[in-house]
PDB file of N, CA and C in Angstrom:
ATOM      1  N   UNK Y1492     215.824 106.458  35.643  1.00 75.00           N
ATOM      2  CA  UNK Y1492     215.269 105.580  36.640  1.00 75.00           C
ATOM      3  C   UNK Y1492     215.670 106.068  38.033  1.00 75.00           C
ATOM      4  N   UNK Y1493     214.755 106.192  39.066  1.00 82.00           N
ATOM      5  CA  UNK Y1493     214.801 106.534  40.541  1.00 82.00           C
ATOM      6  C   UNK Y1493     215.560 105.232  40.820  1.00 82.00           C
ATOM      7  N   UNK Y1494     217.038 106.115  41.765  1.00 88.00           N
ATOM      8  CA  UNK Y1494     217.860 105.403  42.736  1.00 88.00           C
ATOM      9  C   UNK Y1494     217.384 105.004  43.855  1.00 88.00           C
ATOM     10  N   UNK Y1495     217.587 103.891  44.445  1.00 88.00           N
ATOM     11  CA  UNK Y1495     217.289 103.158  45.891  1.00 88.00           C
ATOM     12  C   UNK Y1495     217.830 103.994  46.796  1.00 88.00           C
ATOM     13  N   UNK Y1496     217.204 104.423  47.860  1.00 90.00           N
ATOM     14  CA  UNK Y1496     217.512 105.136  48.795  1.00 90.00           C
ATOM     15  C   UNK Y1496     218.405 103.757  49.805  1.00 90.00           C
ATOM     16  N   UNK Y1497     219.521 104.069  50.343  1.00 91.00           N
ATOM     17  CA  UNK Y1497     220.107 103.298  51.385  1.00 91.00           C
ATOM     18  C   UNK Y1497     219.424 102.650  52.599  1.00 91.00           C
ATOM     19  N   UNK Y1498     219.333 101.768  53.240  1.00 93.00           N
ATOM     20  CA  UNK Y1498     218.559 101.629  54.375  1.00 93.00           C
ATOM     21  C   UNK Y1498     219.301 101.552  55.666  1.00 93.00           C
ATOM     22  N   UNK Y1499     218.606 103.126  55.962  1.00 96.00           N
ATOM     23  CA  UNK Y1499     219.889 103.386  57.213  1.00 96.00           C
ATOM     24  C   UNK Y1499     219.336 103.010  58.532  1.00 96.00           C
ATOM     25  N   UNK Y1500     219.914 102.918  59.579  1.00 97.00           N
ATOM     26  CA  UNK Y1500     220.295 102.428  60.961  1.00 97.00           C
ATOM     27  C   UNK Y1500     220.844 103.431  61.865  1.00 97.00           C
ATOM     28  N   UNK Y1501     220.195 103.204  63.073  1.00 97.00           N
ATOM     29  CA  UNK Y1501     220.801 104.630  64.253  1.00 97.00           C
ATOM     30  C   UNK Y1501     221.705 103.785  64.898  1.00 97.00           C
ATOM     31  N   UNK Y1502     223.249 104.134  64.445  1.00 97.00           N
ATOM     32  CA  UNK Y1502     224.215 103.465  65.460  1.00 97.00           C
ATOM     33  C   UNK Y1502     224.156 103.986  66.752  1.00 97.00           C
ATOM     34  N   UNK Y1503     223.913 102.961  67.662  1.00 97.00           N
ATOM     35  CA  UNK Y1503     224.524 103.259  69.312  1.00 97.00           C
ATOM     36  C   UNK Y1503     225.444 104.339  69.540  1.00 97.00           C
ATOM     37  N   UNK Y1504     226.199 104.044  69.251  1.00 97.00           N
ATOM     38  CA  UNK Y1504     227.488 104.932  70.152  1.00 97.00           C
ATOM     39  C   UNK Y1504     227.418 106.617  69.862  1.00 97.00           C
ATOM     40  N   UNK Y1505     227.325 106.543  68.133  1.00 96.00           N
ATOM     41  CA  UNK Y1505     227.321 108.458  68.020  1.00 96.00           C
ATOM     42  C   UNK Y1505     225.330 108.783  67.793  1.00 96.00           C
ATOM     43  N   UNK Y1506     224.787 107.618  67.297  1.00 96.00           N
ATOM     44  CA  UNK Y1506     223.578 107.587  67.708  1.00 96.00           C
ATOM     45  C   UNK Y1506     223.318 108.618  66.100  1.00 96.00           C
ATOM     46  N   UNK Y1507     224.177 108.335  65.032  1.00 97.00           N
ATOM     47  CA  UNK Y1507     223.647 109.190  63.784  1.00 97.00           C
ATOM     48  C   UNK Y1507     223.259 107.380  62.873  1.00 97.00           C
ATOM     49  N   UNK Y1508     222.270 108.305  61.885  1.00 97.00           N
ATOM     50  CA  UNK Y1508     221.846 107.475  60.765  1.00 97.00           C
ATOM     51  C   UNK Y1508     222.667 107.010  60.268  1.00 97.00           C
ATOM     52  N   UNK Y1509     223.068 105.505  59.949  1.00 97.00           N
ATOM     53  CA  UNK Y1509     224.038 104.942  59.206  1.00 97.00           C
ATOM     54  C   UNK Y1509     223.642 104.392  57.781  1.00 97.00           C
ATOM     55  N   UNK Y1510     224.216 104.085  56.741  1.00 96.00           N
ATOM     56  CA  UNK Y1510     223.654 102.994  56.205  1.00 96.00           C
ATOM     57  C   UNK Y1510     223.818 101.327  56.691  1.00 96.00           C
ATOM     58  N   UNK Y1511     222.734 100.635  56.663  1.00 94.00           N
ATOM     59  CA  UNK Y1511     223.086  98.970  57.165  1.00 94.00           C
ATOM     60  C   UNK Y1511     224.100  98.856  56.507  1.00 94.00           C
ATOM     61  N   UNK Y1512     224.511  97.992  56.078  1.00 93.00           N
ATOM     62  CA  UNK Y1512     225.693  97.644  54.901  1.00 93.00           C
ATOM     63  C   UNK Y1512     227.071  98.173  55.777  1.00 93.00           C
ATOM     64  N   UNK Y1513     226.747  99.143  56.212  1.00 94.00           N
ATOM     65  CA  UNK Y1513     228.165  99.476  57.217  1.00 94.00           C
ATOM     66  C   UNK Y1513     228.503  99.223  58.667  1.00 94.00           C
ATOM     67  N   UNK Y1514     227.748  99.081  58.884  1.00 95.00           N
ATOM     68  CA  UNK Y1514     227.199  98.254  60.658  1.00 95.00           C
ATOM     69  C   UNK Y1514     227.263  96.912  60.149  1.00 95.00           C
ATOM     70  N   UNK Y1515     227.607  96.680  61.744  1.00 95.00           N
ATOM     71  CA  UNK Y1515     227.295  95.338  62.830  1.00 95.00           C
ATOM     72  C   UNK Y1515     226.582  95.394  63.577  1.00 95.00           C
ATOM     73  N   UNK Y1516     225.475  93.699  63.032  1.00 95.00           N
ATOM     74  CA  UNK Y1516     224.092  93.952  64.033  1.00 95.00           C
ATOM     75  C   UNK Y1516     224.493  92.905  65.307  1.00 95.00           C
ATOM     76  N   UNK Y1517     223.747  93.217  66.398  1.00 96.00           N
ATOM     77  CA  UNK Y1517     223.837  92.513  67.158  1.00 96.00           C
ATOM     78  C   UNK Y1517     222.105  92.125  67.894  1.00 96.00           C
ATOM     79  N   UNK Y1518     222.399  90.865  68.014  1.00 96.00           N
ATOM     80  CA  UNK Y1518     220.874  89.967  68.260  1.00 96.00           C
ATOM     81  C   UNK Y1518     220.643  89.834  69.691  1.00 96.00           C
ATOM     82  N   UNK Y1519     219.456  90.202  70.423  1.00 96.00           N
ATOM     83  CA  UNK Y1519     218.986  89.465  71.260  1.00 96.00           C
ATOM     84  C   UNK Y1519     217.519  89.001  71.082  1.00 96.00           C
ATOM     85  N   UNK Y1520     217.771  87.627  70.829  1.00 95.00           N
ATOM     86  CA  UNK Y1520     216.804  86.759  70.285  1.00 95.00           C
ATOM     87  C   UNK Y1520     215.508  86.257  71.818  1.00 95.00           C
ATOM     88  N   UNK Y1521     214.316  86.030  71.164  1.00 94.00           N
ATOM     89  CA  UNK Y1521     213.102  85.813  72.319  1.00 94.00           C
ATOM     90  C   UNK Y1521     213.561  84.942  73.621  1.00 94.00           C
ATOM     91  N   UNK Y1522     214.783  83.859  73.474  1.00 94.00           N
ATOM     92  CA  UNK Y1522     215.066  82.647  74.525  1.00 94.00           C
ATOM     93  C   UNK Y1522     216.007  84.061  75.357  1.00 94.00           C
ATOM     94  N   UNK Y1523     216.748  85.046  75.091  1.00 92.00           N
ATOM     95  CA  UNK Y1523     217.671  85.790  75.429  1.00 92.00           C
ATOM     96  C   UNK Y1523     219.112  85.495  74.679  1.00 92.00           C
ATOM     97  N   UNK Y1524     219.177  84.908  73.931  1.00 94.00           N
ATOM     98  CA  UNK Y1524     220.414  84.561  73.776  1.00 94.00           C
ATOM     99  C   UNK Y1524     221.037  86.213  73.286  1.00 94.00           C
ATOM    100  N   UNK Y1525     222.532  86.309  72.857  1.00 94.00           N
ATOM    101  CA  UNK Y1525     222.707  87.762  72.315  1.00 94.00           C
ATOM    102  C   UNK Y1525     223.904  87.227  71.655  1.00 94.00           C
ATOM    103  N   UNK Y1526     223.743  87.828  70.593  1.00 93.00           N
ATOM    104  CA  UNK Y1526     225.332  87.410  69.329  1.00 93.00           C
ATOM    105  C   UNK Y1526     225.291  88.296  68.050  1.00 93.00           C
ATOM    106  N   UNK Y1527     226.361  87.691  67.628  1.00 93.00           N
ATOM    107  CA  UNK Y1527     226.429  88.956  66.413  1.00 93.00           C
ATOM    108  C   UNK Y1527     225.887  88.485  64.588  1.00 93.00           C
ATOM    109  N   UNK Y1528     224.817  89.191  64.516  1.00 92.00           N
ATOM    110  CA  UNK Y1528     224.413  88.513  63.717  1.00 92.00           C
ATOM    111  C   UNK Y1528     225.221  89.255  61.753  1.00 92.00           C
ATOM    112  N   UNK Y1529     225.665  88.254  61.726  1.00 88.00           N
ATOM    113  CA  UNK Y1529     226.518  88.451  60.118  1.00 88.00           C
ATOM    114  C   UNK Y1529     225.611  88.647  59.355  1.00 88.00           C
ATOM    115  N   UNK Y1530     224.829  88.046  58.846  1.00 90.00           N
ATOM    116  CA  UNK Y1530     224.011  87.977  58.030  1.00 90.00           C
ATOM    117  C   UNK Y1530     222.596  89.071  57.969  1.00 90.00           C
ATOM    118  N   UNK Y1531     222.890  89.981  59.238  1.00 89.00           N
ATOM    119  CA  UNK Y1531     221.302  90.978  59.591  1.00 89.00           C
ATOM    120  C   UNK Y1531     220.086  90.510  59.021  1.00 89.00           C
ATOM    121  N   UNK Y1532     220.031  88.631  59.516  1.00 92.00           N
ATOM    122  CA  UNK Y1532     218.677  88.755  58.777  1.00 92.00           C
ATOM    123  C   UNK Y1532     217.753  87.448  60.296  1.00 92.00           C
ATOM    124  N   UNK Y1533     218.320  87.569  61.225  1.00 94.00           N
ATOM    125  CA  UNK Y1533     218.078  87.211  62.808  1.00 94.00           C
ATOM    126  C   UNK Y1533     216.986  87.493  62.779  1.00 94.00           C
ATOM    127  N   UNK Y1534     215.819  86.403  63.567  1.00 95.00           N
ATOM    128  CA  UNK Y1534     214.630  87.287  64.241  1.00 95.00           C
ATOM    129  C   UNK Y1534     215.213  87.474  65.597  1.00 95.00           C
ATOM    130  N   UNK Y1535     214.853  88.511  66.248  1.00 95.00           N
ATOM    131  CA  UNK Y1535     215.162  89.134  67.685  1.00 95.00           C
ATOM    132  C   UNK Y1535     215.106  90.876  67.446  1.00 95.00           C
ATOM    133  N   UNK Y1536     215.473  91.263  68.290  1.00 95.00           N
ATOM    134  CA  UNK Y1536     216.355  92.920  68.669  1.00 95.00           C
ATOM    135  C   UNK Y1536     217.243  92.693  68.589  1.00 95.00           C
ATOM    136  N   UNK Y1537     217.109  93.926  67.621  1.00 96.00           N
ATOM    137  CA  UNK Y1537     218.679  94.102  66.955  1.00 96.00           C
ATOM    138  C   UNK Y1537     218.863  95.849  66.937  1.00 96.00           C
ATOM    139  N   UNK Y1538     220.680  95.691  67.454  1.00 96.00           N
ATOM    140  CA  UNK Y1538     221.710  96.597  67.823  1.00 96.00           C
ATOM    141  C   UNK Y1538     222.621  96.879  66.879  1.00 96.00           C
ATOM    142  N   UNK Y1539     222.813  97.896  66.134  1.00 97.00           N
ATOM    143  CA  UNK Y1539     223.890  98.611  65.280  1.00 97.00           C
ATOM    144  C   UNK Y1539     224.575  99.037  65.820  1.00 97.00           C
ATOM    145  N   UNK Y1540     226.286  98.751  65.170  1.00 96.00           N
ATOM    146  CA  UNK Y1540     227.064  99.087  65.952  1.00 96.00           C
ATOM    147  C   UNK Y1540     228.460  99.470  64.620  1.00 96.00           C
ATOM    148  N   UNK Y1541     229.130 100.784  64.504  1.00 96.00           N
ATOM    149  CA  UNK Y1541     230.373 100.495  63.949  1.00 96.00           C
ATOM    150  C   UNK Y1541     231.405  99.719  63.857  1.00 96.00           C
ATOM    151  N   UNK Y1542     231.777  99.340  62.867  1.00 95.00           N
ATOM    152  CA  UNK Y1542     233.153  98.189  63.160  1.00 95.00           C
ATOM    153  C   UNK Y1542     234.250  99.110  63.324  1.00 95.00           C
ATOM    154  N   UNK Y1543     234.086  99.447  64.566  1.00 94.00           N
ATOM    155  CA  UNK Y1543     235.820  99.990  64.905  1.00 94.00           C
ATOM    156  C   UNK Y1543     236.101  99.540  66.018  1.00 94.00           C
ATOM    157  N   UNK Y1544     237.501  99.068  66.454  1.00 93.00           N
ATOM    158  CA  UNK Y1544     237.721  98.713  68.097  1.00 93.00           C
ATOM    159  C   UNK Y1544     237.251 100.088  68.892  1.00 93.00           C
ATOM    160  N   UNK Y1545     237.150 100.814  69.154  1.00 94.00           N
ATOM    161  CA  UNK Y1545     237.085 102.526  69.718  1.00 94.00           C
ATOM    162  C   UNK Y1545     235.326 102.484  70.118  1.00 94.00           C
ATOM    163  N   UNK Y1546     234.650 102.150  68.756  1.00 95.00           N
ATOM    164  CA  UNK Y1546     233.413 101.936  69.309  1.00 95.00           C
ATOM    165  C   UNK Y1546     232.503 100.909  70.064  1.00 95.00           C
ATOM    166  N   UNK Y1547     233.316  99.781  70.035  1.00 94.00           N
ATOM    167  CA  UNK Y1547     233.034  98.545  70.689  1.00 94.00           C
ATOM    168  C   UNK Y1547     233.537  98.998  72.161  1.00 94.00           C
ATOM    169  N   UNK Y1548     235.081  99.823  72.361  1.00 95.00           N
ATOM    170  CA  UNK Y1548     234.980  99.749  73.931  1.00 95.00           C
ATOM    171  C   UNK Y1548     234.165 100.898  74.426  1.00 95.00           C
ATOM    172  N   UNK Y1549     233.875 102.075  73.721  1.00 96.00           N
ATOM    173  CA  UNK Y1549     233.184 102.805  74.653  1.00 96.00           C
ATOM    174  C   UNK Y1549     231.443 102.378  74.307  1.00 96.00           C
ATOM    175  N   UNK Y1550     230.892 101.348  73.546  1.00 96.00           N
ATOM    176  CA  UNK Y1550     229.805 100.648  73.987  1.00 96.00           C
ATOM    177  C   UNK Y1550     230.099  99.638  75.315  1.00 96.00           C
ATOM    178  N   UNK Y1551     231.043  98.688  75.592  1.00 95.00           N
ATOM    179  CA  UNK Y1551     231.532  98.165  76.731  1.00 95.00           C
ATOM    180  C   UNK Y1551     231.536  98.949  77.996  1.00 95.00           C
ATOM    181  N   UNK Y1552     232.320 100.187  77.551  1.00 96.00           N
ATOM    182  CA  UNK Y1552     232.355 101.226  78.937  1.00 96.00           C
ATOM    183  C   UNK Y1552     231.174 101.597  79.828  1.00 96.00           C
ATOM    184  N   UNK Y1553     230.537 102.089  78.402  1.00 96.00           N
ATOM    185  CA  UNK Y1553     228.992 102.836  78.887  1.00 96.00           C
ATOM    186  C   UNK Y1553     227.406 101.814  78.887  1.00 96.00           C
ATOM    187  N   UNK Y1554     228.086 100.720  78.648  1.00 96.00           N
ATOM    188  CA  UNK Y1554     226.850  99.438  78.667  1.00 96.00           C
ATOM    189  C   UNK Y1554     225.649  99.840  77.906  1.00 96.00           C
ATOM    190  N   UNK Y1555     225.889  99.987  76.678  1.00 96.00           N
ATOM    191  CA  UNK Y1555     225.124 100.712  75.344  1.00 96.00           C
ATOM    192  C   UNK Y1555     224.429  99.573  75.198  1.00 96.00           C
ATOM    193  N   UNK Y1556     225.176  98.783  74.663  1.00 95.00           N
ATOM    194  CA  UNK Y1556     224.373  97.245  74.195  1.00 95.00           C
ATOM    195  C   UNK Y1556     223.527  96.396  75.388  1.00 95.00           C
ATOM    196  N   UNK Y1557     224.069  97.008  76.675  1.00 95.00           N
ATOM    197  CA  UNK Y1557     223.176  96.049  77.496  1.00 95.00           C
ATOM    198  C   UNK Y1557     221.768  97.285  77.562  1.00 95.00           C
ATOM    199  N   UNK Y1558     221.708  98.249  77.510  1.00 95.00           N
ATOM    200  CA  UNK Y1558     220.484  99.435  77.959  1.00 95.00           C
ATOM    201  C   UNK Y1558     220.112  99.090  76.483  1.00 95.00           C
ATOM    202  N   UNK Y1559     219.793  99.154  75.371  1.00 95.00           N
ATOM    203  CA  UNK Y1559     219.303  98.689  74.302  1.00 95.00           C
ATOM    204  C   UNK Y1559     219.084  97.145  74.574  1.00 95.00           C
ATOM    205  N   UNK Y1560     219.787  96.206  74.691  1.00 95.00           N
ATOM    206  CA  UNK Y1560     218.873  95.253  74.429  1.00 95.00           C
ATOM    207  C   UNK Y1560     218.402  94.652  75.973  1.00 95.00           C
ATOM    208  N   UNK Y1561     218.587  95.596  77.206  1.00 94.00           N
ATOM    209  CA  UNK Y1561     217.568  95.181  77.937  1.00 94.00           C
ATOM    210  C   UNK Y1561     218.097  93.644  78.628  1.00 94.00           C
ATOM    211  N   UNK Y1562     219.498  93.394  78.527  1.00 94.00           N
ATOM    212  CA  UNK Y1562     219.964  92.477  78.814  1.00 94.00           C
ATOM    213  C   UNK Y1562     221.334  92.659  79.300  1.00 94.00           C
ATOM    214  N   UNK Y1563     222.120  91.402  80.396  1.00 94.00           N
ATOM    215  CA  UNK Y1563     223.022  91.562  80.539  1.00 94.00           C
ATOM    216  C   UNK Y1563     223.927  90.853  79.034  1.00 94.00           C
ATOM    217  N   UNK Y1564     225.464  91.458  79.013  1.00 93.00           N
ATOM    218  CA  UNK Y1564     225.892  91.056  77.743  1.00 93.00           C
ATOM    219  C   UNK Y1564     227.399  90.715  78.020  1.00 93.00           C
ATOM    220  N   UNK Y1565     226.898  89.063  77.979  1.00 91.00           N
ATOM    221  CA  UNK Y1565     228.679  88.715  78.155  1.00 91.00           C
ATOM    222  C   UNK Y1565     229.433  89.082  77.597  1.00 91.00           C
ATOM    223  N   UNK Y1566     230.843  88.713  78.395  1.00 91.00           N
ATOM    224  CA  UNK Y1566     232.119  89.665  77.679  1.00 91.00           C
ATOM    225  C   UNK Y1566     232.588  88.777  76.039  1.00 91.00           C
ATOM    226  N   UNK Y1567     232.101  87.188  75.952  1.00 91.00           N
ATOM    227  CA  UNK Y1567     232.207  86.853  74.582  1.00 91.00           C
ATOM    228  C   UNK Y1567     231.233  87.110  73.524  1.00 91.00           C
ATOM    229  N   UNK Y1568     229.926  88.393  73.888  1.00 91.00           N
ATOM    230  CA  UNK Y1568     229.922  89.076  72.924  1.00 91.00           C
ATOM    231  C   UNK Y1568     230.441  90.372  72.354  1.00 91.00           C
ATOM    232  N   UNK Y1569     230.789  90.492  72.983  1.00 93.00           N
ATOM    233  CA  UNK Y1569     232.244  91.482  72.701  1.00 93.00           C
ATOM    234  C   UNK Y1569     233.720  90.919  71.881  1.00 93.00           C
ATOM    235  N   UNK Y1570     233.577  89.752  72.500  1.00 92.00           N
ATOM    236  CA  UNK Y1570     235.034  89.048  72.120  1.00 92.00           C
ATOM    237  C   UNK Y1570     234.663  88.831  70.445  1.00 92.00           C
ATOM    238  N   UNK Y1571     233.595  88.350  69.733  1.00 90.00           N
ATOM    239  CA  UNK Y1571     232.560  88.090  68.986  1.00 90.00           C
ATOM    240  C   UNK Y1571     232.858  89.489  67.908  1.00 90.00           C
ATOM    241  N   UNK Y1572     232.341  90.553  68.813  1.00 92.00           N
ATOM    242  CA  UNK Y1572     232.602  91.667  68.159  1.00 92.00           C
ATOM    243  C   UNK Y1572     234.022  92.112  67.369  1.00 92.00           C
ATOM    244  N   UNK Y1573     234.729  92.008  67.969  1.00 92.00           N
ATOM    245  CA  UNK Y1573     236.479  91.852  67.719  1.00 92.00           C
ATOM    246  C   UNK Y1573     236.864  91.185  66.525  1.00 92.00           C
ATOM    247  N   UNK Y1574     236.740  89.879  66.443  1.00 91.00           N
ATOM    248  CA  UNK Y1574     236.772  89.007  66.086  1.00 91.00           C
ATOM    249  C   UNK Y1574     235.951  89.267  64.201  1.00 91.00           C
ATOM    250  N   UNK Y1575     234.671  89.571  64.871  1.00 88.00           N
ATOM    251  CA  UNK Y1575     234.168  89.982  63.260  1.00 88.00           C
ATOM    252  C   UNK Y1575     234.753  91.304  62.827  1.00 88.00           C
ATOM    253  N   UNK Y1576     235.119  92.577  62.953  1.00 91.00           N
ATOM    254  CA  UNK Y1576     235.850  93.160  62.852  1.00 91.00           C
ATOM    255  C   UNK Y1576     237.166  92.943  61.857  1.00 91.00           C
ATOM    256  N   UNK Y1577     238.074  91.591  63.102  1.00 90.00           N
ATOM    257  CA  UNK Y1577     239.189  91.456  61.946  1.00 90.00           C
ATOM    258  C   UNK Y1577     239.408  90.419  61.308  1.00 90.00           C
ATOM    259  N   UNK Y1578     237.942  89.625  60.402  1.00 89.00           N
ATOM    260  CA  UNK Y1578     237.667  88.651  60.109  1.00 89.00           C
ATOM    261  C   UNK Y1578     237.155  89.566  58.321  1.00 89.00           C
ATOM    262  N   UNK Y1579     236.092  90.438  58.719  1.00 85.00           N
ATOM    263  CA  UNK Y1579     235.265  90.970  57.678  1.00 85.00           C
ATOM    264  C   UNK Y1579     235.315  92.342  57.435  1.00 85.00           C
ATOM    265  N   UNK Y1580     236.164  93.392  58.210  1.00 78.00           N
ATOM    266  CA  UNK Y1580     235.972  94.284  57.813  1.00 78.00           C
ATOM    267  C   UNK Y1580     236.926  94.982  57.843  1.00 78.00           C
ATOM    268  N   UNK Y1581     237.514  95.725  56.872  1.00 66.00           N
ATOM    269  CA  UNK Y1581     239.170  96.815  56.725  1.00 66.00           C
ATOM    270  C   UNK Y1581     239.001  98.104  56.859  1.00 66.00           C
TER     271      UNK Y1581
END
């Protein structure tokens, strides 16, 4: 029987194919709102991102997440980011 191919994702930061399943998405939904969506199943634009602290600050540094989603991006989605990190992922 043919294996399922992974369904991969272009992370931001190194900008290579990921598989989903290993990313964090992040939402900016039609009202603007922007958050982190756990569940990757949000309607909006949506942002892949590694769960590492390293890649969250140099997306912060270089305003990755705001030039993708075309929005400004408060600092508690970042805080958000952190947070899921050392909530869900080792």
């Amino acid at each position: 029987m043919k294996q399922k191919q992974p369904i991969l994702r272009k992370e931001i930061v190194s900008g290579k194919l990921l598989p989903a399943n290993e990313l964090i998405r992040v939402v900016k939904t039609n009202d603007g709102n922007v958050f982190v969506d756990s569940d990757k199943k949000a309607n909006g634009r949506g942002v892949y991102i590694q769960p590492k602290p390293e890649a969250i600050q140099t997306a912060k540094q270089k305003k990755l997440l705001e030039r993708s989603l075309k929005t400004k991006i408060p600092s508690e989605v970042y805080d958000q980011l952190i947070v899921e990190i050392n909530e869900n992922w080792d």
